[in-house]
mmCIF file of C-alpha atoms and ligand atoms in Angstrom:
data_model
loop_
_atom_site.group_PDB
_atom_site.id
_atom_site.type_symbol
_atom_site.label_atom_id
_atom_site.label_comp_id
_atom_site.label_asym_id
_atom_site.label_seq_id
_atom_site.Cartn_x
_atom_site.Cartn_y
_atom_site.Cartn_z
ATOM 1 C CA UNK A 1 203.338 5.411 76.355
ATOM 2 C CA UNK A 2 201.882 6.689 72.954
ATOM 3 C CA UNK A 3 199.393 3.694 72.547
ATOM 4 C CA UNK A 4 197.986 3.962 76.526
ATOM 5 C CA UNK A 5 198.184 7.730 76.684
ATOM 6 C CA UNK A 6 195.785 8.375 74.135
ATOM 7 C CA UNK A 7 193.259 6.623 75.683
ATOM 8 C CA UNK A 8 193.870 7.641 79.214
ATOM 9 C CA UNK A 9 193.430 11.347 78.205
ATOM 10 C CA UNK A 10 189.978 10.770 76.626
ATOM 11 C CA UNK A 11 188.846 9.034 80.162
ATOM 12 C CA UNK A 12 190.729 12.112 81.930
ATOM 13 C CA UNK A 13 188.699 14.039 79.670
ATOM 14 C CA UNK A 14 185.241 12.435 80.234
ATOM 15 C CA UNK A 15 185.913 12.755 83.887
ATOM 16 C CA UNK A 16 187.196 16.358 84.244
ATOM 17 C CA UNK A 17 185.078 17.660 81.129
ATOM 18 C CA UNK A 18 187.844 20.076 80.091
ATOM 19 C CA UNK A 19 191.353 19.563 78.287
ATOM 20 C CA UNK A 20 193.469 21.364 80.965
ATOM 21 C CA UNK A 21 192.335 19.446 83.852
ATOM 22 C CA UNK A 22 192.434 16.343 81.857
ATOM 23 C CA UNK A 23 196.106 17.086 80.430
ATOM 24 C CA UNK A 24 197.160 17.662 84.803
ATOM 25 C CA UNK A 25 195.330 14.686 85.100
ATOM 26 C CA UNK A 26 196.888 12.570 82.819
ATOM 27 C CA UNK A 27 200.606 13.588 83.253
ATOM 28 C CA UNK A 28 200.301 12.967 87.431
ATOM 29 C CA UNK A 29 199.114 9.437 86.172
ATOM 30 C CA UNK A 30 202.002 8.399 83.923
ATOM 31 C CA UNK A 31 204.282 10.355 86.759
ATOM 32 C CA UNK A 32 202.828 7.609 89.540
ATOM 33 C CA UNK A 33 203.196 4.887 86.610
ATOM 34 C CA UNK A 34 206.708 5.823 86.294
ATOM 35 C CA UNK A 35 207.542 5.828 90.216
ATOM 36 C CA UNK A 36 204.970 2.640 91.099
ATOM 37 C CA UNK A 37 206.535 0.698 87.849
ATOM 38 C CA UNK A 38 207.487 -1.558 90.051
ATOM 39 C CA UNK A 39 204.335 -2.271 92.424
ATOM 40 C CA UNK A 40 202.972 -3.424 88.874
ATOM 41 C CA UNK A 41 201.973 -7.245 88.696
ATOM 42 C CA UNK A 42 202.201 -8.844 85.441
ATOM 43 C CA UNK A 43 199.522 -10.701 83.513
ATOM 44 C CA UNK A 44 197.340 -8.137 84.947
ATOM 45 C CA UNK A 45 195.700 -5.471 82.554
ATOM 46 C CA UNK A 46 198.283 -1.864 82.441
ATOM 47 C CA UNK A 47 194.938 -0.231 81.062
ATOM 48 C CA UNK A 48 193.036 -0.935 84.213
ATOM 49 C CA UNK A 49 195.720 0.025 86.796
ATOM 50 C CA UNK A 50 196.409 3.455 84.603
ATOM 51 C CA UNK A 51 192.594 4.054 84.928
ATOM 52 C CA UNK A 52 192.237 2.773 88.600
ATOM 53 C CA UNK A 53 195.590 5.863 89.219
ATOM 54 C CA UNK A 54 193.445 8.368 87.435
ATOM 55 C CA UNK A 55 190.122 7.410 88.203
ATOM 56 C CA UNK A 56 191.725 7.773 92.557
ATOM 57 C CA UNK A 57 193.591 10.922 91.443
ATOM 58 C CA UNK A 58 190.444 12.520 90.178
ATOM 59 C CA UNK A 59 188.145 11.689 92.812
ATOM 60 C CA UNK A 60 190.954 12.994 95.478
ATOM 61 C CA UNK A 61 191.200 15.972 93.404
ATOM 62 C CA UNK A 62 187.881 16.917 93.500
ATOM 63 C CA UNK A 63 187.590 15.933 97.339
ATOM 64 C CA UNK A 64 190.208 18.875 97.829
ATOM 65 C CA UNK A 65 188.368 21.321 95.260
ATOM 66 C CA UNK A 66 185.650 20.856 97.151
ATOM 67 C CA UNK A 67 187.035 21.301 100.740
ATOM 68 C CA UNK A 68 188.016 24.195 99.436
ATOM 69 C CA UNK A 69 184.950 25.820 97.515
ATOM 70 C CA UNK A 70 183.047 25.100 100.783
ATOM 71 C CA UNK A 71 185.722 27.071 102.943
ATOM 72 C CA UNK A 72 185.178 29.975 100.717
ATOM 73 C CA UNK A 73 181.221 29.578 99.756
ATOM 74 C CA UNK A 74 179.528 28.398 103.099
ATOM 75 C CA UNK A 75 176.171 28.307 100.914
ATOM 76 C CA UNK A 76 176.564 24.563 99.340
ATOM 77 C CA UNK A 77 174.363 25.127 96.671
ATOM 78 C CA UNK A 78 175.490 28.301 95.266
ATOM 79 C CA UNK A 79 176.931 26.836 92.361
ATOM 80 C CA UNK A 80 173.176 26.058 90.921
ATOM 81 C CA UNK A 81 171.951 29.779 91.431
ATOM 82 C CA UNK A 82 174.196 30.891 89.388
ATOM 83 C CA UNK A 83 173.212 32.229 86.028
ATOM 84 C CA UNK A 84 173.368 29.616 83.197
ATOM 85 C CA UNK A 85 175.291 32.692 80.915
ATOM 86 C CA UNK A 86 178.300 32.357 84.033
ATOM 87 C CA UNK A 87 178.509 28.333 83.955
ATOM 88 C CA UNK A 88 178.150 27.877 80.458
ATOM 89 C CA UNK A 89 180.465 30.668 79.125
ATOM 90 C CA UNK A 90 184.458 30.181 79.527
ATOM 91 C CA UNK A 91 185.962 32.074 76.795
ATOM 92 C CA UNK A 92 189.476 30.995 77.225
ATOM 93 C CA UNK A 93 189.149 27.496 77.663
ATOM 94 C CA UNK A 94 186.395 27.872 74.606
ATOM 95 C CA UNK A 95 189.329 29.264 72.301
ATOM 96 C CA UNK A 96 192.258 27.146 73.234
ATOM 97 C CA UNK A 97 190.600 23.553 74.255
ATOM 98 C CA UNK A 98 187.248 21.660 73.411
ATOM 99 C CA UNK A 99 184.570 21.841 75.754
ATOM 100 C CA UNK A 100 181.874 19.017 76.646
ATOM 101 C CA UNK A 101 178.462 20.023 75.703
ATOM 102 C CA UNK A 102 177.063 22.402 78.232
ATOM 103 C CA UNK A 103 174.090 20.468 79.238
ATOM 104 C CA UNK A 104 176.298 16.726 79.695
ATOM 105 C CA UNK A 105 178.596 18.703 81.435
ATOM 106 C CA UNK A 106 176.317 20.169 83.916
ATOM 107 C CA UNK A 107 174.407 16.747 84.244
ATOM 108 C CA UNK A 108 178.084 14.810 84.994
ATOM 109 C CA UNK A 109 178.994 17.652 87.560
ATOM 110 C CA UNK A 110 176.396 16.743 89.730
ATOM 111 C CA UNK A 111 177.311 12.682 90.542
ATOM 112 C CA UNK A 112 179.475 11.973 92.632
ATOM 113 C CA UNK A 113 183.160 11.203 91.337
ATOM 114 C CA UNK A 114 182.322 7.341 91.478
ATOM 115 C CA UNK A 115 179.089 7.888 89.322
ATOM 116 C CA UNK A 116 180.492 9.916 87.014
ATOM 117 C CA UNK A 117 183.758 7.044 86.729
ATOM 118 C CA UNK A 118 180.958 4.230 86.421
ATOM 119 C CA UNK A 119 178.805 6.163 84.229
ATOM 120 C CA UNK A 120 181.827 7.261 81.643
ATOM 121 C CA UNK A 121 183.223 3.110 81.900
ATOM 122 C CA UNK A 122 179.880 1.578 80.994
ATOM 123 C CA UNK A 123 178.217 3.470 78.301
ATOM 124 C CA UNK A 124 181.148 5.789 76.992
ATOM 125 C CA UNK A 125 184.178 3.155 77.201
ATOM 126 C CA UNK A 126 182.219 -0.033 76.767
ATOM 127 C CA UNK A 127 183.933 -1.353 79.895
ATOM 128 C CA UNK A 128 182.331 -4.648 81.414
ATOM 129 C CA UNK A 129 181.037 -4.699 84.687
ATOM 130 C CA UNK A 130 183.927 -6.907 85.581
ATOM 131 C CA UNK A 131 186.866 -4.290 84.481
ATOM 132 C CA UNK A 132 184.941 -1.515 86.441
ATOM 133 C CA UNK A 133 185.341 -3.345 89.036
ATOM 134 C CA UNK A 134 188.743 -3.558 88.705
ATOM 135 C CA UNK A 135 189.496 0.012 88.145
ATOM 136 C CA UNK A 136 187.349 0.779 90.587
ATOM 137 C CA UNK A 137 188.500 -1.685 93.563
ATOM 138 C CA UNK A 138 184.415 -2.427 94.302
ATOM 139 C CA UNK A 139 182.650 -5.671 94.052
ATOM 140 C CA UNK A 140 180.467 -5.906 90.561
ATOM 141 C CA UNK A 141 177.330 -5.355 92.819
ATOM 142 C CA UNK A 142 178.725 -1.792 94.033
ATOM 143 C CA UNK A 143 178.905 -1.044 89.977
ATOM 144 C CA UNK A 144 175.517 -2.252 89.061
ATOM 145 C CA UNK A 145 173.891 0.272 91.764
ATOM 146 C CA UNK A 146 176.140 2.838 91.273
ATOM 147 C CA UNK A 147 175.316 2.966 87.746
ATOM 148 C CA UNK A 148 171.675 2.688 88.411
ATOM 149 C CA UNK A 149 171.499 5.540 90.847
ATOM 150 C CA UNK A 150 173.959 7.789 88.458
ATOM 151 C CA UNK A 151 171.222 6.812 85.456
ATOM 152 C CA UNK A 152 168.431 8.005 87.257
ATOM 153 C CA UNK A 153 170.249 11.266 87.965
ATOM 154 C CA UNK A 154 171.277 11.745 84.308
ATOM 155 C CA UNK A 155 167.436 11.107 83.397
ATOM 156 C CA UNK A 156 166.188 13.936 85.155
ATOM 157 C CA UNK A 157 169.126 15.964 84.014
ATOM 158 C CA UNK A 158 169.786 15.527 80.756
ATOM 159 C CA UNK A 159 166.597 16.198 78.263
ATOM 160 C CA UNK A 160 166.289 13.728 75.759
ATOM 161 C CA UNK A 161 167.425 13.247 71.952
ATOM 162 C CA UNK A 162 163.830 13.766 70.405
ATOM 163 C CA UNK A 163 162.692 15.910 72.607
ATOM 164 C CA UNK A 164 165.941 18.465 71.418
ATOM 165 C CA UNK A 165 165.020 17.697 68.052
ATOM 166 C CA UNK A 166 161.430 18.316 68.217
ATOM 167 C CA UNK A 167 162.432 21.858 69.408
ATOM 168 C CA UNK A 168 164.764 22.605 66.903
ATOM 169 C CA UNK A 169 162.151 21.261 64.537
ATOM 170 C CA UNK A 170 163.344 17.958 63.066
ATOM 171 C CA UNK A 171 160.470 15.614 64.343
ATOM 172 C CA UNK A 172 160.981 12.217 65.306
ATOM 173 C CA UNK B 1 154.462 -24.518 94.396
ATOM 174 C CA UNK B 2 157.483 -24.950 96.427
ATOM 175 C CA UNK B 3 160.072 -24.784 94.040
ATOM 176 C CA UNK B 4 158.897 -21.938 92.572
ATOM 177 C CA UNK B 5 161.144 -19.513 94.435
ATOM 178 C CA UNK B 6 164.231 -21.673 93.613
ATOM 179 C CA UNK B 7 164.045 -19.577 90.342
ATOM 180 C CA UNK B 8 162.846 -15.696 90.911
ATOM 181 C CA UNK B 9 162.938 -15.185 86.879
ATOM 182 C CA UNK B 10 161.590 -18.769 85.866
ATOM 183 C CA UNK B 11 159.109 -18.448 82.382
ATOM 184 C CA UNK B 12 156.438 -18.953 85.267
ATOM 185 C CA UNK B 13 157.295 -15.756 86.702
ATOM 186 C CA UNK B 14 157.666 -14.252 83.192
ATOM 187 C CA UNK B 15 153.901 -12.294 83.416
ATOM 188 C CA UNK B 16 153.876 -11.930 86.888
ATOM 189 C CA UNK B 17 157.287 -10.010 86.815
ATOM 190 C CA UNK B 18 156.580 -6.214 87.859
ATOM 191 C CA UNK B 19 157.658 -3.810 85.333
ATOM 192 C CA UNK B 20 159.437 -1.958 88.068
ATOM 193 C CA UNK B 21 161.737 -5.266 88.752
ATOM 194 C CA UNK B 22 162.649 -5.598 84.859
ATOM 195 C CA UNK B 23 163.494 -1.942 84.726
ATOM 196 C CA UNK B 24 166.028 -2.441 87.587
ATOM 197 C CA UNK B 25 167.597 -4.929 85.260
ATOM 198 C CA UNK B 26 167.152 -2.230 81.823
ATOM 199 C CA UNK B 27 170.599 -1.048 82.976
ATOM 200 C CA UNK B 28 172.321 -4.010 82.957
ATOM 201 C CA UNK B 29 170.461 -5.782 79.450
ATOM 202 C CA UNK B 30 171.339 -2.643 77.927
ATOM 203 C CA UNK B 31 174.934 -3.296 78.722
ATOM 204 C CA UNK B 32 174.460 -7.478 78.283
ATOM 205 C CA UNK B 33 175.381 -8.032 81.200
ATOM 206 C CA UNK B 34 172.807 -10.270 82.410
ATOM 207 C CA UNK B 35 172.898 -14.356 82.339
ATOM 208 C CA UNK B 36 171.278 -15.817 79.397
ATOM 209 C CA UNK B 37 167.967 -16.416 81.156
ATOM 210 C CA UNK B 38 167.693 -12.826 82.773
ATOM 211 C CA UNK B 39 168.126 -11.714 78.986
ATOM 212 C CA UNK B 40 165.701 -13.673 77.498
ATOM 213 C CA UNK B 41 163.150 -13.098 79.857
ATOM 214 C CA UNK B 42 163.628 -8.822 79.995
ATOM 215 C CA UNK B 43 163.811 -9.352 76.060
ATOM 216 C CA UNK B 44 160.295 -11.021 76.142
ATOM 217 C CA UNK B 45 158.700 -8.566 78.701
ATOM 218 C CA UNK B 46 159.933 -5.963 76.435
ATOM 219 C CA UNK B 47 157.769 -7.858 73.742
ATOM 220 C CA UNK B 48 154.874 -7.593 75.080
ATOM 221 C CA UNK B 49 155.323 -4.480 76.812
ATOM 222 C CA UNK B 50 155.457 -0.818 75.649
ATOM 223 C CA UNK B 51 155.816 1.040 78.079
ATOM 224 C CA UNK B 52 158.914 -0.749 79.082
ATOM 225 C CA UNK B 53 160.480 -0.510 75.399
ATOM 226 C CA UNK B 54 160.129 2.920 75.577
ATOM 227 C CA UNK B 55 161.953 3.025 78.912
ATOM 228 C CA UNK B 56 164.872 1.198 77.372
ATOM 229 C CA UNK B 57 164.735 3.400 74.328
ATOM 230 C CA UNK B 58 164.805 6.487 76.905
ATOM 231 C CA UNK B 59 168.338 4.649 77.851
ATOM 232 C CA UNK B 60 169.246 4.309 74.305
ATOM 233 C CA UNK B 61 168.896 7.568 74.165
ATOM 234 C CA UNK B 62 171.043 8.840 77.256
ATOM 235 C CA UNK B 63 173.975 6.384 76.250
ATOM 236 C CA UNK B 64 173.812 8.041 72.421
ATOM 237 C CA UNK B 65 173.823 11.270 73.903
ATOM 238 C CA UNK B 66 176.823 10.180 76.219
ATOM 239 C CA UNK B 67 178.635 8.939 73.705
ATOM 240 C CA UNK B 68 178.156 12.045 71.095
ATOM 241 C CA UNK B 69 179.193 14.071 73.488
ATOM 242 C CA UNK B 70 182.740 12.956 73.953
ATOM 243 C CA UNK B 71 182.882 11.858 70.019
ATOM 244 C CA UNK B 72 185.430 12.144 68.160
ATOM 245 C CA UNK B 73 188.309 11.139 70.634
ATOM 246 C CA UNK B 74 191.183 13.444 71.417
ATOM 247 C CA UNK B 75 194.349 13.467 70.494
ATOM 248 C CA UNK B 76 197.173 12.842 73.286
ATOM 249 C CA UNK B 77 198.535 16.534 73.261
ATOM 250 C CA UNK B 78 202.682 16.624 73.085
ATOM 251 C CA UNK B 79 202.684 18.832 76.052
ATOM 252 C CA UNK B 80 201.655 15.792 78.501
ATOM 253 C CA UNK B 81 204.476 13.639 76.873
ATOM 254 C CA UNK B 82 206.898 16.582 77.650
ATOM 255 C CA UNK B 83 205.440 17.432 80.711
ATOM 256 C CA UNK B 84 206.002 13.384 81.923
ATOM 257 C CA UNK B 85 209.412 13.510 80.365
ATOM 258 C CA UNK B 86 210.620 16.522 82.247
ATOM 259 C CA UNK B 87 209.759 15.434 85.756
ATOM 260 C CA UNK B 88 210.727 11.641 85.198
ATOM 261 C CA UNK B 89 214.405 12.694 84.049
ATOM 262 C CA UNK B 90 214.445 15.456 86.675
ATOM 263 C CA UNK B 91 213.177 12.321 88.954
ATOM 264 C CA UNK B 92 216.480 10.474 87.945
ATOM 265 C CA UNK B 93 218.287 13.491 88.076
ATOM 266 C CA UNK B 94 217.732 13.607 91.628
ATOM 267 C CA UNK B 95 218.181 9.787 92.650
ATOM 268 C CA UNK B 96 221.600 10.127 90.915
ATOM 269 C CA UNK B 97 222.907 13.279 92.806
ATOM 270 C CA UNK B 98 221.423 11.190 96.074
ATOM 271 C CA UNK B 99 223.529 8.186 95.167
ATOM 272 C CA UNK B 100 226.561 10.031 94.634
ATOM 273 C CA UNK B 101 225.799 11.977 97.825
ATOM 274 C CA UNK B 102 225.699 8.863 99.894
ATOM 275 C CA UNK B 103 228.533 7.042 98.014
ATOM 276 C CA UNK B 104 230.828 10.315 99.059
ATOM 277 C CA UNK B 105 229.894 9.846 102.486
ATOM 278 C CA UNK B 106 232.983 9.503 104.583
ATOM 279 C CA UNK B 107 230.468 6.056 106.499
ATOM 280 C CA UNK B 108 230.284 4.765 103.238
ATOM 281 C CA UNK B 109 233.424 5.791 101.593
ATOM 282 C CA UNK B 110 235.812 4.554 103.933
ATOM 283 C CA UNK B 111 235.095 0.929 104.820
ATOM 284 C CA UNK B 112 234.690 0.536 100.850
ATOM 285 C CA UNK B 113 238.937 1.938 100.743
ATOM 286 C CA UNK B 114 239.279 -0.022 103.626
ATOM 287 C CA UNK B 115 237.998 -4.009 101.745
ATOM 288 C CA UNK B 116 240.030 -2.421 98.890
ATOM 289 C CA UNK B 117 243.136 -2.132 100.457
ATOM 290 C CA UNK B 118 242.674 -5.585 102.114
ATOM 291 C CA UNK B 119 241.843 -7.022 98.720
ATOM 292 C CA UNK B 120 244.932 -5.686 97.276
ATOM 293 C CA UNK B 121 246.993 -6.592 100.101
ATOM 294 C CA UNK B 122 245.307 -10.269 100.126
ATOM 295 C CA UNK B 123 246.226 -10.605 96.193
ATOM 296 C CA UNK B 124 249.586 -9.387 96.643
ATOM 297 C CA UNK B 125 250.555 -11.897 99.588
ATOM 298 C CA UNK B 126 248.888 -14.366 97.032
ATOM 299 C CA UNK B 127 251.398 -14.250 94.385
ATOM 300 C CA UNK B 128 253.518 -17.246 93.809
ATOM 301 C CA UNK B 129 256.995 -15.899 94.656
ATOM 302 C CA UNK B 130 255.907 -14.339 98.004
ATOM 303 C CA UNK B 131 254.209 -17.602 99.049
ATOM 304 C CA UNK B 132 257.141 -19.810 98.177
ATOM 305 C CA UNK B 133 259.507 -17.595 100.155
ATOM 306 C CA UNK B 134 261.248 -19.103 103.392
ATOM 307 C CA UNK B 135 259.056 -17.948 106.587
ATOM 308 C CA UNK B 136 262.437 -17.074 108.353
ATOM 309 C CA UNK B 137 261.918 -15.350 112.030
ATOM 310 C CA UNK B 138 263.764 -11.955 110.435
ATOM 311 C CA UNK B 139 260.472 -11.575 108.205
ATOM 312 C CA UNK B 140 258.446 -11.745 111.439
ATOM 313 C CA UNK B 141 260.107 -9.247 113.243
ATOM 314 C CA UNK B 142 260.016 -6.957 110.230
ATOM 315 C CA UNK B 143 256.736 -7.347 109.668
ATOM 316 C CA UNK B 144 256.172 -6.702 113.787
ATOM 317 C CA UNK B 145 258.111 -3.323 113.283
ATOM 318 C CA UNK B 146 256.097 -2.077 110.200
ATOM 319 C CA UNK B 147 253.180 -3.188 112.348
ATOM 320 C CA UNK B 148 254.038 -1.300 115.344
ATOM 321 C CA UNK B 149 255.157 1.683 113.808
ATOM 322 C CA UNK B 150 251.659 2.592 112.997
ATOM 323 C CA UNK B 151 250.543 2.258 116.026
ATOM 324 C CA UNK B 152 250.215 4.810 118.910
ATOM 325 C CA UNK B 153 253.048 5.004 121.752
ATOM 326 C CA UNK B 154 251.668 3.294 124.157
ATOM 327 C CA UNK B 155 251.397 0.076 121.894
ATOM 328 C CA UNK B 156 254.517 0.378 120.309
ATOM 329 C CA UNK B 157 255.871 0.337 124.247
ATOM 330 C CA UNK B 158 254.259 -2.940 124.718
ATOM 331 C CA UNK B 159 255.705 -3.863 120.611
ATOM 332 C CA UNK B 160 259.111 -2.842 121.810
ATOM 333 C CA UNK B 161 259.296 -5.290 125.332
ATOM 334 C CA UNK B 162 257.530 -7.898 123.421
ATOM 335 C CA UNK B 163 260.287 -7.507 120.441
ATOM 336 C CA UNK B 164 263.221 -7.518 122.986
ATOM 337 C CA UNK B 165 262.006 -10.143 125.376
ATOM 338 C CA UNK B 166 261.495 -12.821 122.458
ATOM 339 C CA UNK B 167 264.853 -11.584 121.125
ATOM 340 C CA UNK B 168 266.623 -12.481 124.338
ATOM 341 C CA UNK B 169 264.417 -15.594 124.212
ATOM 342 C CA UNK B 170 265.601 -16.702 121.089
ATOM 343 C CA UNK B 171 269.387 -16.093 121.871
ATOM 344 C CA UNK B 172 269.473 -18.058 124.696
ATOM 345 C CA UNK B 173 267.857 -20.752 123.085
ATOM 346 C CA UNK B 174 270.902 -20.391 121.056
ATOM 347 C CA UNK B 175 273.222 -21.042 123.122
ATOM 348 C CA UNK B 176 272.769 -24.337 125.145
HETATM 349 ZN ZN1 ZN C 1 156.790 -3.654 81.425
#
């Protein structure tokens, strides 16, 4: 378990963007492992079906979060008005856990759970467009314009390399 | 020029190609996951065109930042070991009790005693002195009597006339 759990709790990670969610995250995922070992066919990749369980558990997981945040906050885009201070700052989870960068998190928080899962596979995990498609249960076309359309999001949202180091003076 | 549309990214097409149709392949060179002619011909666009290399550097860029964001990995904390641990033994726990549970149920429990005893009784009869043993009409009618005996009343009733009526049967077959 040592040798896939590693890995599956940095993509739990990248998806949630914060240790506790990704440590929930991962533990449901060996828990299905251990009840669906069966349902497992071999000669195909244990990697990919551990990612397809937490890559579904995720996206169901935020499905319900959301259901629920729009019970209680019938403005939908609340979240955005909020100060920067109140999304940025979590003190606790800053002391006990590692935190994505503020302005990646923010960026990934906006796609879609599918965007973010295509996004994180292709450019963070190196993943071909073949194995997202895999974990992902979508023909390699779906990935291609998924990835496009969560690119052109992440553009807009995330300000570039030189231009953050022409601010803090470093040039190009 | 009529086979000129049986290839979209033929080296004919090669000017002619939009800027806007190789960036909607940027993505996927950036990744190499285009065939090798797709490749070659975004990687010669992008020679002769700046504005698209900065466009792919401008990806570059975003997958760096990606990356650095999440670097270096984490470690697997202990508490998700433990955590998987605990609820797959308490997982077995349960299935156990549930076994048990429906192994002590009197459905189950009792037509298992029942191919036991009938077993038993089968390798019993089965043994060598018991099968050599003269079938004499007294071990019938013993057996018939430990038969009936377990029965209720009215069977043992119909035991007892059947009993009587082949014993009166048999002694006046004995005497001609
Ligand atoms: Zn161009």
């Amino acid at each position: 378990m040592a040798a896939y759990g590693r890995q599956t709790y940095n993509y739990a990670y990248r998806l949630t963007g914060n240790e506790a969610d990704a440590r929930d995250l991962t533990q449901e995922a060996f828990i299905r492992v251990y009840r669906a070992w069966r349902s497992f066919q071999p000669g195909t990749s244990f990697l990919s079906w551990i990612y397809r369980i937490v890559t579904n558990l995720h996206r169901d997981e935020l499905r319900k979060r959301k259901g629920v945040f729009l019970q209680e906050l019938p403005d939908d885009n609340m979240a955005h008005d909020l100060p920067r201070e109140q999304l940025e700052h979590d003190p606790i989870a800053e002391i006990h856990d590692r935190q994505l960068s503020s302005a990646v998190a923010r960026a990934l928080a906006q796609l879609t759970p599918d965007q973010r899962a295509v996004v994180l596979l292709a450019d963070v995990e190196d993943r071909s467009y073949q194995e997202i498609a895999d974990i992902m249960a979508c023909s390699i076309g779906t990935v291609r314009s998924r990835l496009h359309r969560a690119r052109v999001q992440l553009r807009k949202l995330i300000p570039r390399q030189r231009e953050r180091e022409k601010q803090q003076g470093y040039g190009v | 020029m009529k086979n000129g549309r049986a290839s979209d990214y033929s080296i004919l097409n090669l000017i002619a190609m939009s800027c806007r149709k190789i960036r909607e392949l940027l993505t996927a060179y950036q990744h190499r996951e285009l065939d090798a002619a797709t490749d070659a011909l975004v990687f010669s666009h992008l020679g002769t065109c700046a504005p698209c290399r900065e466009e792919l550097a401008a990806a570059n860029d975003l997958r760096e930042t990606l990356r650095m964001a999440f670097a270096p990995p984490l470690e697997l904390p202990p508490a998700v070991i433990a955590g998987v641990r605990e609820a797959t033994r308490r997982e077995r726990r349960a299935w156990a009790a549930d076994l048990l549970r429906t192994l002590l149920r009197p459905v189950v429990w009792a037509p298992t005693a029942a191919v036991v005893v009938v077993a038993a009784s089968i390798l019993t009869h089965a043994h060598p002195e018991q099968t050599t043993a003269p079938l004499t009409a007294d071990y019938f009618v013993r057996q018939h009597v430990v038969h009936t005996m377990s029965l209720q009343s009215g069977d043992r009733t119909w035991s007892a006339y059947v009993l009587t009526s082949g014993g009166t049967e048999t002694a006046d077959a004995t005497q001609p």
